[in-house]
PDB file of C-alpha atoms in Angstrom:
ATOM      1  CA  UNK A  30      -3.602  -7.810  12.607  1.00 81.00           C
ATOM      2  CA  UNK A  31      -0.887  -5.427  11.489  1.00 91.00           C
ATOM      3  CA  UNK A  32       2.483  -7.125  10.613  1.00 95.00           C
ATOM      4  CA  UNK A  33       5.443  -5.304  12.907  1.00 97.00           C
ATOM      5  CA  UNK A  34       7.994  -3.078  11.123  1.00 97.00           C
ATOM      6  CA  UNK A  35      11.604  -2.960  12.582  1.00 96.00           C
ATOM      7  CA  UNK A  36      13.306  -0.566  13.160  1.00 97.00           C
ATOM      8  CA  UNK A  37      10.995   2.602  12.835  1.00 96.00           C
ATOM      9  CA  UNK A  38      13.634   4.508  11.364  1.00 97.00           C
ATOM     10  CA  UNK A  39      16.861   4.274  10.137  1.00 98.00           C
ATOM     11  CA  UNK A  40      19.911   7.193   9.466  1.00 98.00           C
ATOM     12  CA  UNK A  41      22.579   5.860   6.666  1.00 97.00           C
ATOM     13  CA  UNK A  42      25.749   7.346   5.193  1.00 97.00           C
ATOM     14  CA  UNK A  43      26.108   6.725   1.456  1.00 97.00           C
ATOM     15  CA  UNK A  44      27.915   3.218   0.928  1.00 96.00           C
ATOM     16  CA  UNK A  45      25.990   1.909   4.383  1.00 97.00           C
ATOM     17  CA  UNK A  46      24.323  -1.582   5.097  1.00 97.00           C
ATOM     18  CA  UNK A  47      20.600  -1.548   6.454  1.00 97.00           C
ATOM     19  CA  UNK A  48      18.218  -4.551   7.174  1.00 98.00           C
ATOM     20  CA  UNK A  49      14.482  -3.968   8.148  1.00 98.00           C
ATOM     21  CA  UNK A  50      12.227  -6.201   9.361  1.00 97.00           C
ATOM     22  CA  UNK A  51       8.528  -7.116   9.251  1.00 97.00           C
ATOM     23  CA  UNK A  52       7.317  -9.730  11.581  1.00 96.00           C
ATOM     24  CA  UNK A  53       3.476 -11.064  11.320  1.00 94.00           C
ATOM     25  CA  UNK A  54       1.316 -13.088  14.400  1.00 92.00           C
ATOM     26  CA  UNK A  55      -0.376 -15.028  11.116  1.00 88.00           C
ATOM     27  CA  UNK A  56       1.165 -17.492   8.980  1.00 88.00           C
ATOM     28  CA  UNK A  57       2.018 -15.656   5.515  1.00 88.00           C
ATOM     29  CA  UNK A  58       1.058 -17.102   2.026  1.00 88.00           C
ATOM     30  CA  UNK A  59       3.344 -13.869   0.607  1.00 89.00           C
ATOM     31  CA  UNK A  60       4.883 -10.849   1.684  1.00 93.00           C
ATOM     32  CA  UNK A  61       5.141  -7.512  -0.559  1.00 93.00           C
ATOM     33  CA  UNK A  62       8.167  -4.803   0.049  1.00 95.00           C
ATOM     34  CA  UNK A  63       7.122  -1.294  -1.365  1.00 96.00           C
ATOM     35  CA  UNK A  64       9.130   2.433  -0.922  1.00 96.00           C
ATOM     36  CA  UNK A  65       7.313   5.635  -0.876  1.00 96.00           C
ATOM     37  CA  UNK A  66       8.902   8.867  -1.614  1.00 95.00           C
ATOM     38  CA  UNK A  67       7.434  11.751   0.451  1.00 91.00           C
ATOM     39  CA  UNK A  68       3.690  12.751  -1.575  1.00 89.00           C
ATOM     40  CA  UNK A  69       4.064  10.200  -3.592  1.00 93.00           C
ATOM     41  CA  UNK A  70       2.480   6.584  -4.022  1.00 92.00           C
ATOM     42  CA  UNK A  71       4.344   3.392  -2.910  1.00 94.00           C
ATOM     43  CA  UNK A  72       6.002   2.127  -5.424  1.00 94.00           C
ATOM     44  CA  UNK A  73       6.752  -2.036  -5.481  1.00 92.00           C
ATOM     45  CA  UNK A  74       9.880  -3.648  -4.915  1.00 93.00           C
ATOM     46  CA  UNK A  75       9.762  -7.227  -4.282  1.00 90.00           C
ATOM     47  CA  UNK A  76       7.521 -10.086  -3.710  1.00 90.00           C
ATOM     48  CA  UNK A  77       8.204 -13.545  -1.619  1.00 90.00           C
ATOM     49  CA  UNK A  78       5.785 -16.367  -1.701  1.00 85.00           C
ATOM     50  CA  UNK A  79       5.561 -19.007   0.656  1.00 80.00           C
ATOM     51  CA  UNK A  80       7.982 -21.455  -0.294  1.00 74.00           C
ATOM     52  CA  UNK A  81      10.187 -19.257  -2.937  1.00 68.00           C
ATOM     53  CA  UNK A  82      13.704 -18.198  -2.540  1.00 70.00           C
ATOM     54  CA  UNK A  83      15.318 -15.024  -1.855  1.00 68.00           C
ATOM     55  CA  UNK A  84      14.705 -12.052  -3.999  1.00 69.00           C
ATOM     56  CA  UNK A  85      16.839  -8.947  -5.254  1.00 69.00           C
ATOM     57  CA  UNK A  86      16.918  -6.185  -7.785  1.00 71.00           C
ATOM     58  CA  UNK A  87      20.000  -4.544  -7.745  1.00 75.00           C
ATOM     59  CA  UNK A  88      21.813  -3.940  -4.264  1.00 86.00           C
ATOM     60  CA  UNK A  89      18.379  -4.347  -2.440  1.00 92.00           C
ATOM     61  CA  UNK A  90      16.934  -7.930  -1.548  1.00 92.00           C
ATOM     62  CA  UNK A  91      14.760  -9.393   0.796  1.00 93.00           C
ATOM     63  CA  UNK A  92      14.240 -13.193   2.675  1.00 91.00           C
ATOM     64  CA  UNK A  93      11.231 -14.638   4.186  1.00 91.00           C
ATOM     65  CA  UNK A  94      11.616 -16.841   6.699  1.00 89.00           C
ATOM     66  CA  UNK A  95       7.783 -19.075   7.122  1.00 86.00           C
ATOM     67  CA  UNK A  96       8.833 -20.326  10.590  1.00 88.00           C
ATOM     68  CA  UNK A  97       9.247 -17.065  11.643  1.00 89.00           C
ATOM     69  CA  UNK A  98       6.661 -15.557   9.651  1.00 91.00           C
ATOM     70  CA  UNK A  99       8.841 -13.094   9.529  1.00 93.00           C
ATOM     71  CA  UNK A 100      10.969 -11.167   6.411  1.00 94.00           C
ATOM     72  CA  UNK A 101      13.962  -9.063   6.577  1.00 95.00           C
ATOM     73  CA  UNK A 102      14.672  -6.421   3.189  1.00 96.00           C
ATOM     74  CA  UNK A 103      18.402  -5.679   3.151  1.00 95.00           C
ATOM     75  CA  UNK A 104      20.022  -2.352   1.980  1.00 96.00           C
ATOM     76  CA  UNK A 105      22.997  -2.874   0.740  1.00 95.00           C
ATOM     77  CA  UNK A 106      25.860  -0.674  -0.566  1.00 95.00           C
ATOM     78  CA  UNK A 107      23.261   2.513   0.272  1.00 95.00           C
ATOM     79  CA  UNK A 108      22.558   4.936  -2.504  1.00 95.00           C
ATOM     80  CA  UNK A 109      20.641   8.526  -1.918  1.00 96.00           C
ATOM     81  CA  UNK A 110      18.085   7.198  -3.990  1.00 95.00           C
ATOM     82  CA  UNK A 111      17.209   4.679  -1.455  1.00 96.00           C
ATOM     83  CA  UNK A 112      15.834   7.466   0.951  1.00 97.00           C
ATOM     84  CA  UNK A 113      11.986   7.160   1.858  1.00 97.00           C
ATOM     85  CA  UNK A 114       9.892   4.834   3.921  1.00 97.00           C
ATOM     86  CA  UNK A 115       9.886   1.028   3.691  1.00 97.00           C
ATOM     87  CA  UNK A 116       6.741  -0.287   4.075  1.00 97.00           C
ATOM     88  CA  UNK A 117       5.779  -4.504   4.089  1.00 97.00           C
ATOM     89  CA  UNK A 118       2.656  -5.567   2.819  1.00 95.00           C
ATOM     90  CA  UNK A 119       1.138  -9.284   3.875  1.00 93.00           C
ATOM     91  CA  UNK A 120      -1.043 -11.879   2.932  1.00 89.00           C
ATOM     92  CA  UNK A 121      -2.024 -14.332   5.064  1.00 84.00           C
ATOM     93  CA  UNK A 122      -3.058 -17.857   3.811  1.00 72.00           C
ATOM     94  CA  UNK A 123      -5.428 -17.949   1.304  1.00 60.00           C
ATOM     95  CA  UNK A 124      -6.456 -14.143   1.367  1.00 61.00           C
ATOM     96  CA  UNK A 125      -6.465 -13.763  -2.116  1.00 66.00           C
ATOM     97  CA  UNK A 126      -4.248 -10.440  -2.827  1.00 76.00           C
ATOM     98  CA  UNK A 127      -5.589  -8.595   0.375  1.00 85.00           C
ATOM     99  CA  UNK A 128      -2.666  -7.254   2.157  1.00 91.00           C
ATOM    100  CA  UNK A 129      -2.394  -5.881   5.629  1.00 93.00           C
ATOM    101  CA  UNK A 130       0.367  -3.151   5.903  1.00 95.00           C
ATOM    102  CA  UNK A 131       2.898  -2.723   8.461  1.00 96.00           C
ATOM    103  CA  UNK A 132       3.890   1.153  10.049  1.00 95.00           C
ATOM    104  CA  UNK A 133       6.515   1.787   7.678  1.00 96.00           C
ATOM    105  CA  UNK A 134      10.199   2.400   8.918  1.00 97.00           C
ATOM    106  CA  UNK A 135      11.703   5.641   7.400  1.00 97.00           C
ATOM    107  CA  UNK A 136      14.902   5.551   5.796  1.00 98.00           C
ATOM    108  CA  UNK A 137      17.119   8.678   5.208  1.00 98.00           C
ATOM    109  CA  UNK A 138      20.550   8.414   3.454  1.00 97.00           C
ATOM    110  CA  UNK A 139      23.073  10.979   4.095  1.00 97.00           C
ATOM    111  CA  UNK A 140      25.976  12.027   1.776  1.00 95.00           C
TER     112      UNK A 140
ATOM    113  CA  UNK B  20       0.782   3.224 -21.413  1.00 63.00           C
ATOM    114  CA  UNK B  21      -1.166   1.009 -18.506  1.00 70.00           C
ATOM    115  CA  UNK B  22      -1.906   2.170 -15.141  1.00 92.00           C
ATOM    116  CA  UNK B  23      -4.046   3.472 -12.794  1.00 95.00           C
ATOM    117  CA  UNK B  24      -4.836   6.949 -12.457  1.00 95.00           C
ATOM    118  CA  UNK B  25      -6.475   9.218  -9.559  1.00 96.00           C
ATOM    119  CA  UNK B  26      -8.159  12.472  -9.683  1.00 92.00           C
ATOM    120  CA  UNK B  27      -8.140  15.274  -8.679  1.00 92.00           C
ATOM    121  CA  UNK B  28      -4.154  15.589  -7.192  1.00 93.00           C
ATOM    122  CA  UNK B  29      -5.854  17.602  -3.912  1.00 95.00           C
ATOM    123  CA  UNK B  30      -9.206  17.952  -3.132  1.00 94.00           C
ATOM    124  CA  UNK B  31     -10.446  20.400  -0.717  1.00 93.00           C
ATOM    125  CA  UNK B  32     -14.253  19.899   1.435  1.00 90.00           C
ATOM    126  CA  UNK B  33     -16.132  21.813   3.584  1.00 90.00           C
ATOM    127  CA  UNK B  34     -17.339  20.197   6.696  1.00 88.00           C
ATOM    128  CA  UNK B  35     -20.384  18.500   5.843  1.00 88.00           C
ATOM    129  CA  UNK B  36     -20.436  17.651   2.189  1.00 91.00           C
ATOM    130  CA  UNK B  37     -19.837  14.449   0.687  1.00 93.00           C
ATOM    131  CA  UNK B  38     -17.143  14.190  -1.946  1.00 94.00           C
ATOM    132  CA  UNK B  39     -16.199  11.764  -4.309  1.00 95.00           C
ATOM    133  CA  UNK B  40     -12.651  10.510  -5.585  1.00 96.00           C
ATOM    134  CA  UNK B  41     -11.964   8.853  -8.908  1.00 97.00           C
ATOM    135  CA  UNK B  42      -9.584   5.777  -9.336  1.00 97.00           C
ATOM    136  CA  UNK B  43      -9.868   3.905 -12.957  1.00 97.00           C
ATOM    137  CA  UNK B  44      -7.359   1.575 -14.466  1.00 97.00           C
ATOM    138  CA  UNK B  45      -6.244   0.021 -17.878  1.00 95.00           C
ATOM    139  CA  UNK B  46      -4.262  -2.608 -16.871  1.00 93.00           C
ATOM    140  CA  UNK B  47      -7.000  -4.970 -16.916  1.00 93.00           C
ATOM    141  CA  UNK B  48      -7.001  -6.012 -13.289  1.00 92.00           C
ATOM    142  CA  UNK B  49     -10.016  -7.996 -11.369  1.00 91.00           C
ATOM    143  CA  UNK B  50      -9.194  -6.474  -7.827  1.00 93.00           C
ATOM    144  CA  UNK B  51      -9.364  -2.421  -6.859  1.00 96.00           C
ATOM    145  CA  UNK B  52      -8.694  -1.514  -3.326  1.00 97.00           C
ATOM    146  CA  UNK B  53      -9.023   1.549  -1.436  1.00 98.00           C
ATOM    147  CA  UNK B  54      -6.391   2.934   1.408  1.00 97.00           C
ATOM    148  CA  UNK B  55      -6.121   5.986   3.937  1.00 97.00           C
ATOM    149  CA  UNK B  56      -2.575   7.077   4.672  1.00 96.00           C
ATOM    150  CA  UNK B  57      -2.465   9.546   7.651  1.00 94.00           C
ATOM    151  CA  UNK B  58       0.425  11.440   7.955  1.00 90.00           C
ATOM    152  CA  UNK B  59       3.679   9.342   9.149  1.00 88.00           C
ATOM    153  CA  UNK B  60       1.388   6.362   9.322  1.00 90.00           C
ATOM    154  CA  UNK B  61       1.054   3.078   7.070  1.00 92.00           C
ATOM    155  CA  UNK B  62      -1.993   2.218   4.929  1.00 95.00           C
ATOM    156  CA  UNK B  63      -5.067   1.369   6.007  1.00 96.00           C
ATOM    157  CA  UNK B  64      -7.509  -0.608   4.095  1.00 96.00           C
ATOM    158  CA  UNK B  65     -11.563   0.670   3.146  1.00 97.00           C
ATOM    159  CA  UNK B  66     -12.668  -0.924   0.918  1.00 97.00           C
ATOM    160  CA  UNK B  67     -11.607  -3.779  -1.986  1.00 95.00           C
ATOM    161  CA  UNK B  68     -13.412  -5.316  -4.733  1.00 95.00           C
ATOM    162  CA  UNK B  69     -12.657  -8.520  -6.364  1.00 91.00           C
ATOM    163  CA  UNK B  70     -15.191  -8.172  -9.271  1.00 91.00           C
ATOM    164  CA  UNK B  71     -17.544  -5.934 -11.356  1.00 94.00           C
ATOM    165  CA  UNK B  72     -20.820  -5.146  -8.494  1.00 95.00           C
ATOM    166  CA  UNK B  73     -19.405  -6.959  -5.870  1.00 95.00           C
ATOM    167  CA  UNK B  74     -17.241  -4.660  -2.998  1.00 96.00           C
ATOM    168  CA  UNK B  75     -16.197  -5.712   0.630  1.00 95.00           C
ATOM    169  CA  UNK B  76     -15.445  -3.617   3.495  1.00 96.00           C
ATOM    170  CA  UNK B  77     -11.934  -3.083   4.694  1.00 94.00           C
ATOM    171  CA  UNK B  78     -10.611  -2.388   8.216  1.00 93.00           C
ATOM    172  CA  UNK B  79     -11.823   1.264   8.409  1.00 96.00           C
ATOM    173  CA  UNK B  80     -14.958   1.079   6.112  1.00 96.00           C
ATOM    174  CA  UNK B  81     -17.261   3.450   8.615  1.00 96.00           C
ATOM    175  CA  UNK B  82     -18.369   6.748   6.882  1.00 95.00           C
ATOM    176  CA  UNK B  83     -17.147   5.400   3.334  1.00 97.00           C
ATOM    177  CA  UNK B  84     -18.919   4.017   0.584  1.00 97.00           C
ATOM    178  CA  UNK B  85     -17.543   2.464  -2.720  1.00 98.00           C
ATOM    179  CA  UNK B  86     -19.012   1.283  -6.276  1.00 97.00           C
ATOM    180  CA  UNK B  87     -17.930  -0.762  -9.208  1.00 97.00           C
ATOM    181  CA  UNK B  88     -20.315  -0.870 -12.077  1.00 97.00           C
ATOM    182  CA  UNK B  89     -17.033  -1.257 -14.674  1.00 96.00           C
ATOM    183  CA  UNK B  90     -14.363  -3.087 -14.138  1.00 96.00           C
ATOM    184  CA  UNK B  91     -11.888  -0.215 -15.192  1.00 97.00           C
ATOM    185  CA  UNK B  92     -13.438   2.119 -11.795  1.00 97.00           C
ATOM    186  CA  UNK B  93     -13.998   1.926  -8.271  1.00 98.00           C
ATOM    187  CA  UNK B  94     -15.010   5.538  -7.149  1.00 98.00           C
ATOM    188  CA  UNK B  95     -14.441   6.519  -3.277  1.00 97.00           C
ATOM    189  CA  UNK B  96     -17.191   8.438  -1.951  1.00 97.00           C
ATOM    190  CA  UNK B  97     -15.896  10.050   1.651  1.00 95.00           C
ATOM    191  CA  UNK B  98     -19.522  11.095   3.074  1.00 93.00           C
ATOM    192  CA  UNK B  99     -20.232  13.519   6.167  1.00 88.00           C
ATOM    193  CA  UNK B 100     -20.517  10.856   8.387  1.00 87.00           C
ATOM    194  CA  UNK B 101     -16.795  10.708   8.178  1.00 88.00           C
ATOM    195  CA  UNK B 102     -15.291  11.871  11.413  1.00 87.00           C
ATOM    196  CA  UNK B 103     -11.639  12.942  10.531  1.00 90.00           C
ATOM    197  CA  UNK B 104     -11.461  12.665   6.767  1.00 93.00           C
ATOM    198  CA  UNK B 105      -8.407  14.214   6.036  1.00 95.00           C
ATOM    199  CA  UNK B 106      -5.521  12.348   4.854  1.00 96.00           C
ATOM    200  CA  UNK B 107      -4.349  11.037   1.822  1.00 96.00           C
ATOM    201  CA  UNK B 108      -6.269   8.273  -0.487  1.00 97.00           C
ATOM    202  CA  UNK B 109      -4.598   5.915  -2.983  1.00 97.00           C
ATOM    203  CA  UNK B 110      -6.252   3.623  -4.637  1.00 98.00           C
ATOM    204  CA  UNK B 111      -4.501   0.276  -6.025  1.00 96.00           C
ATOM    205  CA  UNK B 112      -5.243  -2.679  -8.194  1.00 95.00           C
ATOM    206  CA  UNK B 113      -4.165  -6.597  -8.750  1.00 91.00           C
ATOM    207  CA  UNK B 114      -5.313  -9.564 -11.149  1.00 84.00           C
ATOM    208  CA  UNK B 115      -7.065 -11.463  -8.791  1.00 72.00           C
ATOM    209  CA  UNK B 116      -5.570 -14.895  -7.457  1.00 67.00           C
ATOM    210  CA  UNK B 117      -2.853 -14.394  -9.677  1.00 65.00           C
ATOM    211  CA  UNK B 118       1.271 -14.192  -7.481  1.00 71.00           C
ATOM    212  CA  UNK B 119       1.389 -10.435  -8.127  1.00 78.00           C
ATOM    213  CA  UNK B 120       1.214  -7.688  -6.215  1.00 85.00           C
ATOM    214  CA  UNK B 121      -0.733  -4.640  -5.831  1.00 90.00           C
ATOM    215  CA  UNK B 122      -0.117  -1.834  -8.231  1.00 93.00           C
ATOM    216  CA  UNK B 123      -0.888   1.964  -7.009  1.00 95.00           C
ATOM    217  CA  UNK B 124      -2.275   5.229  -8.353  1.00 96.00           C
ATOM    218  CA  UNK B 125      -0.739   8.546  -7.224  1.00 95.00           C
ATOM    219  CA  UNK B 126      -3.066   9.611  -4.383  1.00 96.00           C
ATOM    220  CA  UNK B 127      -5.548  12.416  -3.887  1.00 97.00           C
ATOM    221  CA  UNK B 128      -4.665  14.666  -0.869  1.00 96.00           C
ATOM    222  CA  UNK B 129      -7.862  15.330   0.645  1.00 96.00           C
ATOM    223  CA  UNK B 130      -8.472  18.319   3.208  1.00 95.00           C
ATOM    224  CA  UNK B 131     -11.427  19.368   4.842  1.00 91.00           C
ATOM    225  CA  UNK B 132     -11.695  22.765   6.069  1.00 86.00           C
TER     226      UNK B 132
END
């Protein structure tokens, strides 16, 4: 079943905070955060495995909450650059790398 | 350099004929999976193989068919029986049972006229 992306989409001034969220009915072994630029392929951000702490890479970082089964990525300090749609990717336990994707939420940052 | 690549960039069918897409990879990765991307939509999983002659159907497998006699290619044939095949293909790749993620190529825009 398809994890559930929150919010759909998302309108940011430069400097602006964001937080999406991607909630699964399964319990997760791992869940992937990728961005995709319009035409383009999605490229990979960050991974959280069952069990491992919070991740980052520069002002964007993401949590995973197992009780939940549920992960939040957080925008912080928005850039331009940061414009395109968010999309999760899950595993489920023991699934062996196959993810199930969420709807995407699309983010657009505004001078 | 390491990746995977896709060709052709845009690919254009007549109703009727079957077409084939390429995806190969140098990264030396076990896994190769096949999405569908409709437009504003996520990804949707066809097909995914773990090793060399071995393939498994994905969520929307129907009117698809796959191969992988080398571990470096997975070709995606889309055949007639496909109903609606246009939309946008990428195909991506993993080491198998290894924490890491799923790396893509960049697409092939497929349209059918």
């Amino acid at each position: 079943q398809q994890p559930v992306q929150s919010p759909q989409a998302v309108i940011l001034r430069e400097g602006e905070d964001a937080v999406i969220n991607c909630s699964s009915s399964k319990a997760l072994y791992s869940v992937h955060w990728y961005r995709q630029k319009h035409g383009e392929a999605p490229v990979f951000l960050m991974i959280l495995l069952k069990g491992g702490e919070q991740k980052g890479h520069d002002k964007i970082s993401a949590s995973f909450n197992e009780k939940k089964q549920q992960s939040s990525l957080y925008l912080t300090a928005s850039q331009l650059s940061y414009s395109g749609t968010y999309f999760c990717g899950t595993e489920p336990q023991a699934a062996g790398n196959k993810l199930t994707f969420g709807g995407g939420t699309r983010v657009l940052v505004k001078p | 350099d390491g990746g995977i690549t896709q060709s052709p960039k845009y690919l254009f069918r007549k109703e009727g004929q079957n077409v084939t897409l390429s995806c190969e990879q140098n990264l030396n990765h076990d896994a190769m999976y096949w999405y569908r991307q409709d437009p504003g939509q996520g990804l949707r999983l066809i097909y995914y193989s773990q090793i060399v002659n071995d393939f498994q159907k994905g969520d929307i497998a129907e009117g698809y068919s796959v191969s992988r006699e080398k571990k470096e290619s997975f070709p995606l044939t889309v055949t007639s029986a496909q109903k609606n095949p246009t939309a946008f293909y990428l195909c991506a790749s993993t080491k198998w049972g290894a924490e890491d993620t799923q790396y893509f190529g960049p697409g092939t825009r497929l349209t059918v006229l």
